[in-house]
Coordinates of C-alpha atoms in Angstrom, one line a residue:
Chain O
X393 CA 23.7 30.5 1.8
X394 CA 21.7 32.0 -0.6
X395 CA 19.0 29.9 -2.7
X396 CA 17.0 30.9 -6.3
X397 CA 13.5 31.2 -5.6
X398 CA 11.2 30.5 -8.3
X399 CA 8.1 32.2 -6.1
X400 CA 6.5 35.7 -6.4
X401 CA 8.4 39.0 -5.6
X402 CA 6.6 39.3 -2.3
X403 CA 7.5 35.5 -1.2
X404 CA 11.1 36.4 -1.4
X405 CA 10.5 39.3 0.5
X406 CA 8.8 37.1 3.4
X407 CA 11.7 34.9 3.0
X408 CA 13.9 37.6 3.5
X409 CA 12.6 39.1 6.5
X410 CA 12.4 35.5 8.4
X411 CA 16.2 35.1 7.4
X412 CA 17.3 38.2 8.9
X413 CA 18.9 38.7 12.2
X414 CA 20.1 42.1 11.8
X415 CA 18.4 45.5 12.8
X416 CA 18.3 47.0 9.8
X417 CA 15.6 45.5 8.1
X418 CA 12.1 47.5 9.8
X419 CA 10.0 44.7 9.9
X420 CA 11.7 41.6 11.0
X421 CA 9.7 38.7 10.6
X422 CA 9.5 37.0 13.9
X423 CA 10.4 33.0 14.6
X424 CA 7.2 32.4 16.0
X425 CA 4.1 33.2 13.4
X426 CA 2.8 31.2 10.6
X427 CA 4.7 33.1 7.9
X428 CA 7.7 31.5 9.2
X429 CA 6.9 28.6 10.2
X430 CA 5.7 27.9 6.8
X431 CA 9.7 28.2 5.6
X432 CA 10.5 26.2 8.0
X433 CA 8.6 22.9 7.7
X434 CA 10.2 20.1 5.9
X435 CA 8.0 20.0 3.1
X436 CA 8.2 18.2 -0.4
X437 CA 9.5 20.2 -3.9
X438 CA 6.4 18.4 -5.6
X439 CA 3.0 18.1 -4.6
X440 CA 2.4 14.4 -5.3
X441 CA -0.9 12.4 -5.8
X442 CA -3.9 11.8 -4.9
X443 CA -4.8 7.9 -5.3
X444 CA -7.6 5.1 -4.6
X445 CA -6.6 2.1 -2.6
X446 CA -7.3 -0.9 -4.4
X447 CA -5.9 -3.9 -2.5
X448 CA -3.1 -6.0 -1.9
X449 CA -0.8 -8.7 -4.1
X450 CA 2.6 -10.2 -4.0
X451 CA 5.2 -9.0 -5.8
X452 CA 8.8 -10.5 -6.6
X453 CA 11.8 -8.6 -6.6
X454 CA 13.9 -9.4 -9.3
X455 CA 16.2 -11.6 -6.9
X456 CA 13.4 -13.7 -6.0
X457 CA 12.2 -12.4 -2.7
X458 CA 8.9 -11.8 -2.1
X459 CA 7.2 -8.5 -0.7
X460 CA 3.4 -7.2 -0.1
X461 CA 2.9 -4.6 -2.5
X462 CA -0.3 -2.2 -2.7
X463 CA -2.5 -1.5 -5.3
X464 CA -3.3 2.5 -5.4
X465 CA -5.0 4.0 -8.6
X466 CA -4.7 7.4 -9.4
X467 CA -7.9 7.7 -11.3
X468 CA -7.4 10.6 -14.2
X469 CA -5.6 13.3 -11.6
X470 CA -5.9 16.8 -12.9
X471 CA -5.1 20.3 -10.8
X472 CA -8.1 21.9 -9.4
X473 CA -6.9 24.7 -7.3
X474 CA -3.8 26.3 -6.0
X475 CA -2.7 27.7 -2.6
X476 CA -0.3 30.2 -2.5
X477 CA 1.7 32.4 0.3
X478 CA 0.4 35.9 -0.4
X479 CA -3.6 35.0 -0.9
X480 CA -3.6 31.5 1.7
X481 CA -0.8 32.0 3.9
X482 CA 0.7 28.8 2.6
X483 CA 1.2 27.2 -0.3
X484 CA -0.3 23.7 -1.6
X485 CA -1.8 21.9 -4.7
X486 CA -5.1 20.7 -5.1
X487 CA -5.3 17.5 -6.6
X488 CA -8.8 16.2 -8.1
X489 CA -9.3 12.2 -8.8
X490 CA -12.1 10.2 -10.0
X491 CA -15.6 11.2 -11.7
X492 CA -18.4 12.4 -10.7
X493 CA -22.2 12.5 -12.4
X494 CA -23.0 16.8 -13.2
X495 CA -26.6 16.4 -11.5
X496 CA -24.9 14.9 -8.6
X497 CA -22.1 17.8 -7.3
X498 CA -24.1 21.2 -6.1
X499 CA -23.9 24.4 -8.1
X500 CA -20.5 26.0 -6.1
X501 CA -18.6 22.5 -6.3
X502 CA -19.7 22.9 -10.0
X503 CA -18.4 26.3 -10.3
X504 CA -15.6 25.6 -9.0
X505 CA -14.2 23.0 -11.2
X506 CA -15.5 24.6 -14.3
X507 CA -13.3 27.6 -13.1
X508 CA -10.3 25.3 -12.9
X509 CA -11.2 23.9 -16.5
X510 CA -11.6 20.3 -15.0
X511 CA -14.5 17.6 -15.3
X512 CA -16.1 17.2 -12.0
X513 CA -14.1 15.6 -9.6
X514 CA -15.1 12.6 -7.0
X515 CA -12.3 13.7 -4.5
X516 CA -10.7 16.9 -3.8
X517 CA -7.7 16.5 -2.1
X518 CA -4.8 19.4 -1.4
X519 CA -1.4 18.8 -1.2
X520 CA 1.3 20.9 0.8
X521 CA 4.0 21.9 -0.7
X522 CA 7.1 24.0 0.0
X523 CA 7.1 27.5 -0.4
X524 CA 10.5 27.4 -2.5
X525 CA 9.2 25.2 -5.3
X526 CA 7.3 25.9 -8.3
X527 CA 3.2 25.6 -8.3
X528 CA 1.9 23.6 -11.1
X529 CA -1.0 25.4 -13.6
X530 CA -4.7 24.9 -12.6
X531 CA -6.1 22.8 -15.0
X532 CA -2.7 20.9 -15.4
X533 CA -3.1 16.7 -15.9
X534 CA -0.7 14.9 -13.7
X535 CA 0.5 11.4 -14.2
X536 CA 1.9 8.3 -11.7
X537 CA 4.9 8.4 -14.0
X538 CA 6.3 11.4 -11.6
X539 CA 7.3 8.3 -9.1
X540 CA 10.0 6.3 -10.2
X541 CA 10.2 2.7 -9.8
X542 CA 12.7 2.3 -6.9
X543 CA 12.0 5.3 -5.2
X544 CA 10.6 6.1 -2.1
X545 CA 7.2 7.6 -1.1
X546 CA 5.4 8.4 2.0
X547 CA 1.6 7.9 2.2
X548 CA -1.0 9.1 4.2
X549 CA -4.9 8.4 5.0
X550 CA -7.8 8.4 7.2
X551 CA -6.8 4.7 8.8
X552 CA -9.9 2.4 9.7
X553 CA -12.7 3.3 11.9
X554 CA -12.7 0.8 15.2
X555 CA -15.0 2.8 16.8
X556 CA -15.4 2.9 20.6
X557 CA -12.5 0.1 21.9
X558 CA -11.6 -1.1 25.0
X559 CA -8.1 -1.3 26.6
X560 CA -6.8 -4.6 25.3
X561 CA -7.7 -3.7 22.0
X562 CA -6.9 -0.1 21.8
X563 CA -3.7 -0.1 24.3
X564 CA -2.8 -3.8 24.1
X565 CA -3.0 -4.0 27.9
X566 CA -3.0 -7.7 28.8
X567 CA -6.7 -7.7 30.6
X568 CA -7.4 -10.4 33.5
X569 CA -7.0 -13.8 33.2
X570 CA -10.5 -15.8 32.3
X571 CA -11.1 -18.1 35.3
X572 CA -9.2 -18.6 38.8
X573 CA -12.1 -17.1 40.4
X574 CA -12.1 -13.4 38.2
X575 CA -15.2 -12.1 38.2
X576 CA -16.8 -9.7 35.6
X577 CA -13.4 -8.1 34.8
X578 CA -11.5 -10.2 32.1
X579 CA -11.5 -7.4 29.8
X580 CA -11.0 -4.6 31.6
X581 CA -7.9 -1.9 32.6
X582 CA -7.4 -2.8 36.0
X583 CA -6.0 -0.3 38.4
X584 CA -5.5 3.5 37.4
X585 CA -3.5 4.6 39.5
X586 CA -2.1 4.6 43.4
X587 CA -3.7 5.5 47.0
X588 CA -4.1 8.9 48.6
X589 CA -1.2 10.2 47.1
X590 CA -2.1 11.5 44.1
X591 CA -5.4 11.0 44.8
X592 CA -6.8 11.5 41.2
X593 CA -6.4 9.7 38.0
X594 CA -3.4 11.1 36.2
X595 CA -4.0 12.7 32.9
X596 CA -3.1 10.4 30.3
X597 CA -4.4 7.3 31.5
X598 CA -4.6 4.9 29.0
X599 CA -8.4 4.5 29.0
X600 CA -11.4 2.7 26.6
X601 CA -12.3 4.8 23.8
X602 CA -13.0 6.1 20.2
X603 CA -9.8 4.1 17.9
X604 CA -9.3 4.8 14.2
X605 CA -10.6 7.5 11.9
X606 CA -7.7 9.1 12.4
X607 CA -4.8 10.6 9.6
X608 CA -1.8 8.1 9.6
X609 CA 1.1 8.3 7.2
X610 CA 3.5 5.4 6.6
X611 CA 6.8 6.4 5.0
X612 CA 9.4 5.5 3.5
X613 CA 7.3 2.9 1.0
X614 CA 9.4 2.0 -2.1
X615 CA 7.6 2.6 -5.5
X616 CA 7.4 -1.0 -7.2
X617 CA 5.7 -0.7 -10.4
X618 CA 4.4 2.3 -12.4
X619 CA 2.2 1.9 -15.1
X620 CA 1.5 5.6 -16.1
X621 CA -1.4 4.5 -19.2
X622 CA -3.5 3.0 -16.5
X623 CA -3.1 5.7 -13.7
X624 CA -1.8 2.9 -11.5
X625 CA 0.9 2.9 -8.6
X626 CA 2.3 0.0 -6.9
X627 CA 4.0 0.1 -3.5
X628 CA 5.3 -1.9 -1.0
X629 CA 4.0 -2.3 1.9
X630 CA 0.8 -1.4 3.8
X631 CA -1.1 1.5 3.4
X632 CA -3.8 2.6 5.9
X633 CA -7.7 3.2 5.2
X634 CA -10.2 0.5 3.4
X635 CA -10.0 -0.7 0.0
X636 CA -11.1 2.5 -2.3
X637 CA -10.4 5.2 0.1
X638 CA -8.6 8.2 -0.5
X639 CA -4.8 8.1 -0.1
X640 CA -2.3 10.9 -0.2
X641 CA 0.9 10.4 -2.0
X642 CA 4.2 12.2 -1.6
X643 CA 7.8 12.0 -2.5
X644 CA 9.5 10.8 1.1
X645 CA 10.6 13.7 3.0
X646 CA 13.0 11.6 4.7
X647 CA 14.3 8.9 2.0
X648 CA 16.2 6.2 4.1
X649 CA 20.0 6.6 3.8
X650 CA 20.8 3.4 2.0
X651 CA 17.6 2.5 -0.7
X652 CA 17.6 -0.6 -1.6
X653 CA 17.8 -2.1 -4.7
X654 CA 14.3 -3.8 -6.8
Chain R
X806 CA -25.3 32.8 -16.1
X807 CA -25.3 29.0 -17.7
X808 CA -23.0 26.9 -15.9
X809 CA -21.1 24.8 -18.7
X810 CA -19.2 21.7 -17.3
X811 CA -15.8 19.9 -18.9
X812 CA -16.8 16.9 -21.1
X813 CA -15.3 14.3 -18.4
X814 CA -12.3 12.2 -19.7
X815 CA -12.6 8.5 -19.8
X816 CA -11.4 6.3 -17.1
X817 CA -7.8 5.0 -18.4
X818 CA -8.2 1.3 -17.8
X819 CA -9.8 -1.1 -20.1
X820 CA -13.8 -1.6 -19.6
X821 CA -14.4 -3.4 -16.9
X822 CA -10.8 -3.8 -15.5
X823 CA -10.1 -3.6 -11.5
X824 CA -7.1 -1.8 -11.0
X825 CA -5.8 -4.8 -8.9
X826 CA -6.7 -7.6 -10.9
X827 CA -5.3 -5.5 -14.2
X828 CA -1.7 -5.4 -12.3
X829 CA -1.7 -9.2 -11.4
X830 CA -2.6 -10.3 -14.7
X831 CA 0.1 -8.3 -16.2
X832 CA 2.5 -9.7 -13.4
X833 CA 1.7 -13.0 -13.9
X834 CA 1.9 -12.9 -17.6
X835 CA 5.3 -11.3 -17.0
X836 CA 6.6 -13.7 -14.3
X837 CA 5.0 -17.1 -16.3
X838 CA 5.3 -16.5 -19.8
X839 CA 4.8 -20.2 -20.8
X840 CA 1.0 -19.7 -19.3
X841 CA 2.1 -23.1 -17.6
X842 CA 2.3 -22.0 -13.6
X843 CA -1.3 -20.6 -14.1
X844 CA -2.5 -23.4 -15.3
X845 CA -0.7 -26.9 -13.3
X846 CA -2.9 -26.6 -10.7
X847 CA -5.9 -25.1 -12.2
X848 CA -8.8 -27.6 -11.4
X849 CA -10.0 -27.0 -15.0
X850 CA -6.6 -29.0 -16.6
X851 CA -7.1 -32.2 -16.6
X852 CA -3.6 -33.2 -16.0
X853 CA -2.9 -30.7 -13.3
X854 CA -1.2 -31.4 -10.4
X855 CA -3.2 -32.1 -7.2
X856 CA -3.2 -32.9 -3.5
X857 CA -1.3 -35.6 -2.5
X858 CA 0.7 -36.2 -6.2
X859 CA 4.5 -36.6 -5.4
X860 CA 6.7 -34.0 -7.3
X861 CA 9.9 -32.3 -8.0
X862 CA 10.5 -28.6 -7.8
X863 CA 13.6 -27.0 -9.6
X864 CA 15.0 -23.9 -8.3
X865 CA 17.0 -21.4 -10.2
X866 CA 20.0 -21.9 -7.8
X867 CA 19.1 -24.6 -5.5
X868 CA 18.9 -28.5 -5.4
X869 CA 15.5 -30.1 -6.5
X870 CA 12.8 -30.5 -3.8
X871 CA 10.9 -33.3 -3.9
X872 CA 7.9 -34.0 -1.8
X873 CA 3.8 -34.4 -1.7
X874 CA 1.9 -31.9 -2.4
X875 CA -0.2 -31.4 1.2
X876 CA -2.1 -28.1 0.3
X877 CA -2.6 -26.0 -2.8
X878 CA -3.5 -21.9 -2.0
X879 CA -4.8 -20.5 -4.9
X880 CA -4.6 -17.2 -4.7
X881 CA -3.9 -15.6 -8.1
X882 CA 0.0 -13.7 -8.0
X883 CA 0.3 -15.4 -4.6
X884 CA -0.9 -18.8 -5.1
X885 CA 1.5 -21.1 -3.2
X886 CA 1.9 -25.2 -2.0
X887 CA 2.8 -26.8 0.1
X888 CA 5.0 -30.0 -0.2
X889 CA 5.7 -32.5 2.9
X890 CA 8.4 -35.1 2.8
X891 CA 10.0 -37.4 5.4
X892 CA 13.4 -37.2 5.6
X893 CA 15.5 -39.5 8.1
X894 CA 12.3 -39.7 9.6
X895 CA 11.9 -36.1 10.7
X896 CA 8.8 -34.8 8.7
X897 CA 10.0 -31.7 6.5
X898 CA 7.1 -29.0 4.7
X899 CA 8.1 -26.6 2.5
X900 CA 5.8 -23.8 1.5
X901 CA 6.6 -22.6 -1.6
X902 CA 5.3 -19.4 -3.8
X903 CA 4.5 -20.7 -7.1
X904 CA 5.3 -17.4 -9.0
X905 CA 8.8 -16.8 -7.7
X906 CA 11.2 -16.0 -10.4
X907 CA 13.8 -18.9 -8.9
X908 CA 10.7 -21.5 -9.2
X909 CA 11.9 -23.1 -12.8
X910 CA 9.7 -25.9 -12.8
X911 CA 7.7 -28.4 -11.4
X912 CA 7.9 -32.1 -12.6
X913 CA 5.1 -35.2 -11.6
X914 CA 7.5 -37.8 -10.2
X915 CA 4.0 -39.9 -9.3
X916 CA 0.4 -39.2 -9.3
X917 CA -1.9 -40.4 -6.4
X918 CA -3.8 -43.7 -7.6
X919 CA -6.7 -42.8 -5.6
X920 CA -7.6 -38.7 -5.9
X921 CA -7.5 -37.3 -2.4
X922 CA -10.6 -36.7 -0.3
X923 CA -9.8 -33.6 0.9
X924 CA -8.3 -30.3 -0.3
X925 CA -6.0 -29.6 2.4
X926 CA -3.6 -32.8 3.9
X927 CA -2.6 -32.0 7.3
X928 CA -3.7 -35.5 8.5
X929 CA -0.3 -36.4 6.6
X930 CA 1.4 -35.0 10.1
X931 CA 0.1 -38.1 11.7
X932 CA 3.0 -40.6 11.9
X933 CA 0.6 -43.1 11.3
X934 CA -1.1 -41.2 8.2
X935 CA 2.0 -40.3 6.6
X936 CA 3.5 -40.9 3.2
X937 CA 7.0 -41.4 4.5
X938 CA 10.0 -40.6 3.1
X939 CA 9.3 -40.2 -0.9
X940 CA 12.1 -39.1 -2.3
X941 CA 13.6 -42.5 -0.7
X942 CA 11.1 -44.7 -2.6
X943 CA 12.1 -43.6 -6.0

């Protein structure tokens, strides 16, 4: 199985190494190191977006049934910086959205997109990408219009801060019941664990603590509307974060089997 | 060595726009293109249709509905109503999304005498406070 790469001479040769199993290549690229490992992620063939969450509406399918659809603005997306397998160790695509006032980014941030030929940028987002595809131009303008309507895309983001949460809420454990003589426990975990034997709290127990803030992706989201003149995205579904924060778009690495029809 | 920034590019939306308002007006002027389901329950028309009016919904592929009009959501692209009815004496609500594509049209079979004085009719659930069966009366 041999495949055209479109990457640098010394990419190839990487790829090379990690596919052999014979002893005559000198250097075999071992299984376990980040060269490989980076040829054998399931990673996307384009880099994507980056996009604002705006909100939520309704929208109708064109047989009447009615699904939640999100709102994500990709605000004037231009390439800012490229990573690539012999400088970085992996390769990816930086994606810059929204504006930013010149007195209000320091002088390296400054630099920085001046050397990528870009207005300054609100967010700076990078986008991984696999090693076998092509890496776009710095200084390239990307558009929504690279998602089709119908097609599937996963999304990730920094989900909502719940800061420090207790059992019921962060675990969904069931808590005490609130009279019948409980005292000063309705909301708590309980038991954690057995007698003598172990002894010790496992580790793992399900405890209160810091929930949210964390990345989450949601996949498999199907594209619903496109309207590449206004840098706008709709998809179905939810998407995590607040209302204007950062989301990452990509092409579904694992598109459902039978898409369904809008 | 003079740092010289990119002129930034204008924002691609019209001035003022929100993203999300920009893609339900377009929607809505899309699914209604007869500007009338944006306006029949729009408390600026004067002959919209309110809480507790009796009407008749047309589906695309369905039989009519007719019922009272309990409670009104407006809520831009997902503005719906709800309409209560009493058939055979079991009480029967239907909540229905005013922007579907299969909603064709909504018709004023009878208009309260008396305007309702309250926005929302759940007190209609009250066998004593109900309107019966309406479609029957006609």
């Amino acid at each position: 199985m041999s495949r055209k790469l479109s990457t640098t001479l010394s990419a190839r040769l990487i790829f090379r190494r990690w596919q052999s199993t014979d002893a005559s290549n000198s250097l075999p690229l071992l299984k376990h190191t980040p060269e490989a490992s980076v040829f054998r992620k399931n990673l996307p063939k384009r880099p994507g977006l980056a996009a604002y969450k705006q909100g939520m509406t309704t929208f109708f399918k064109s047989d009447g049934t009615r699904v939640p659809a999100t709102v994500l603005f990709a605000d004037r997306p231009q390439v800012t910086d490229v990573r690539t397998l012999e400088k970085h160790g992996y390769t990816a695509v930086q994606v810059g959205i929204g504006s930013k006032k010149v007195r209000n980014v320091t002088k390296p941030e400054l630099g920085h997109f001046i050397k990528a030929g870009v207005p300054v940028k609100r967010d700076v987002v990078e986008l991984r990408i696999s090693p076998r595809a092509e890496l776009p131009q710095v200084g390239a303008d990307l558009s929504v219009s690279i998602f089709k309507v119908g097609s599937y895309v996963d999304v990730k983001a920094i989900c909502k801060g719940k800061g420090f949460a207790g059992p019921m809420k962060r675990h969904g454990f069931s808590g005490s019941p609130a009279s019948h003589g409980v005292s000063l426990t309705h909301r708590s975990h309980g038991s954690i664990g057995q007698s003598t034997t172990p002894g010790r709290v496992l580790p793992g127990k399900r405890m209160a603590g810091h929930m949210g803030g964390h990345n989450v992706t949601v996949t498999n989201l199907q594209v619903l509307q496109v309207l590449p003149e206004h840098d706008i995205v709709v998809v179905q579904g939810h998407v995590p974060g607040p209302k204007k924060g950062v989301v990452r778009i990509r092409d579904s690495i694992r598109p459902p089997k039978h898409p369904k029809e809008l | 060595k003079s740092l010289v920034p990119v002129k930034p590019i204008p924002k691609r939306l019209p001035k003022h726009a929100h993203p999300l308002n920009l893609v339900e007006e377009k929607n809505m002027t899309q699914l209604d293109p007869d500007n009338w389901k944006r306006t029949i329950f729009s408390r600026k028309n004067e002959n919209a249709v309110r809480v507790k009016d009796i009407v008749r919904v047309s589906f695309a592929d369905e039989t009519p509905i007719v019922g009272a009009v309990m409670a009104i959501y407006r809520r831009g692209m997902s503005t719906t109503f709800r309409l209560r009815n009493r058939y055979t004496k079991i009480g029967t609500e239907m909540k229905i999304p005013l922007f579907s594509p299969l909603l064709k049209q909504i018709d004023v079979v009878q208009r309260s005498p008396k305007p309702a004085k309250l926005n929302k009719l759940f007190y209609l659930r009250h066998p004593k406070l109900d309107l019966g069966d309406v479609e029957g009366k006609l």
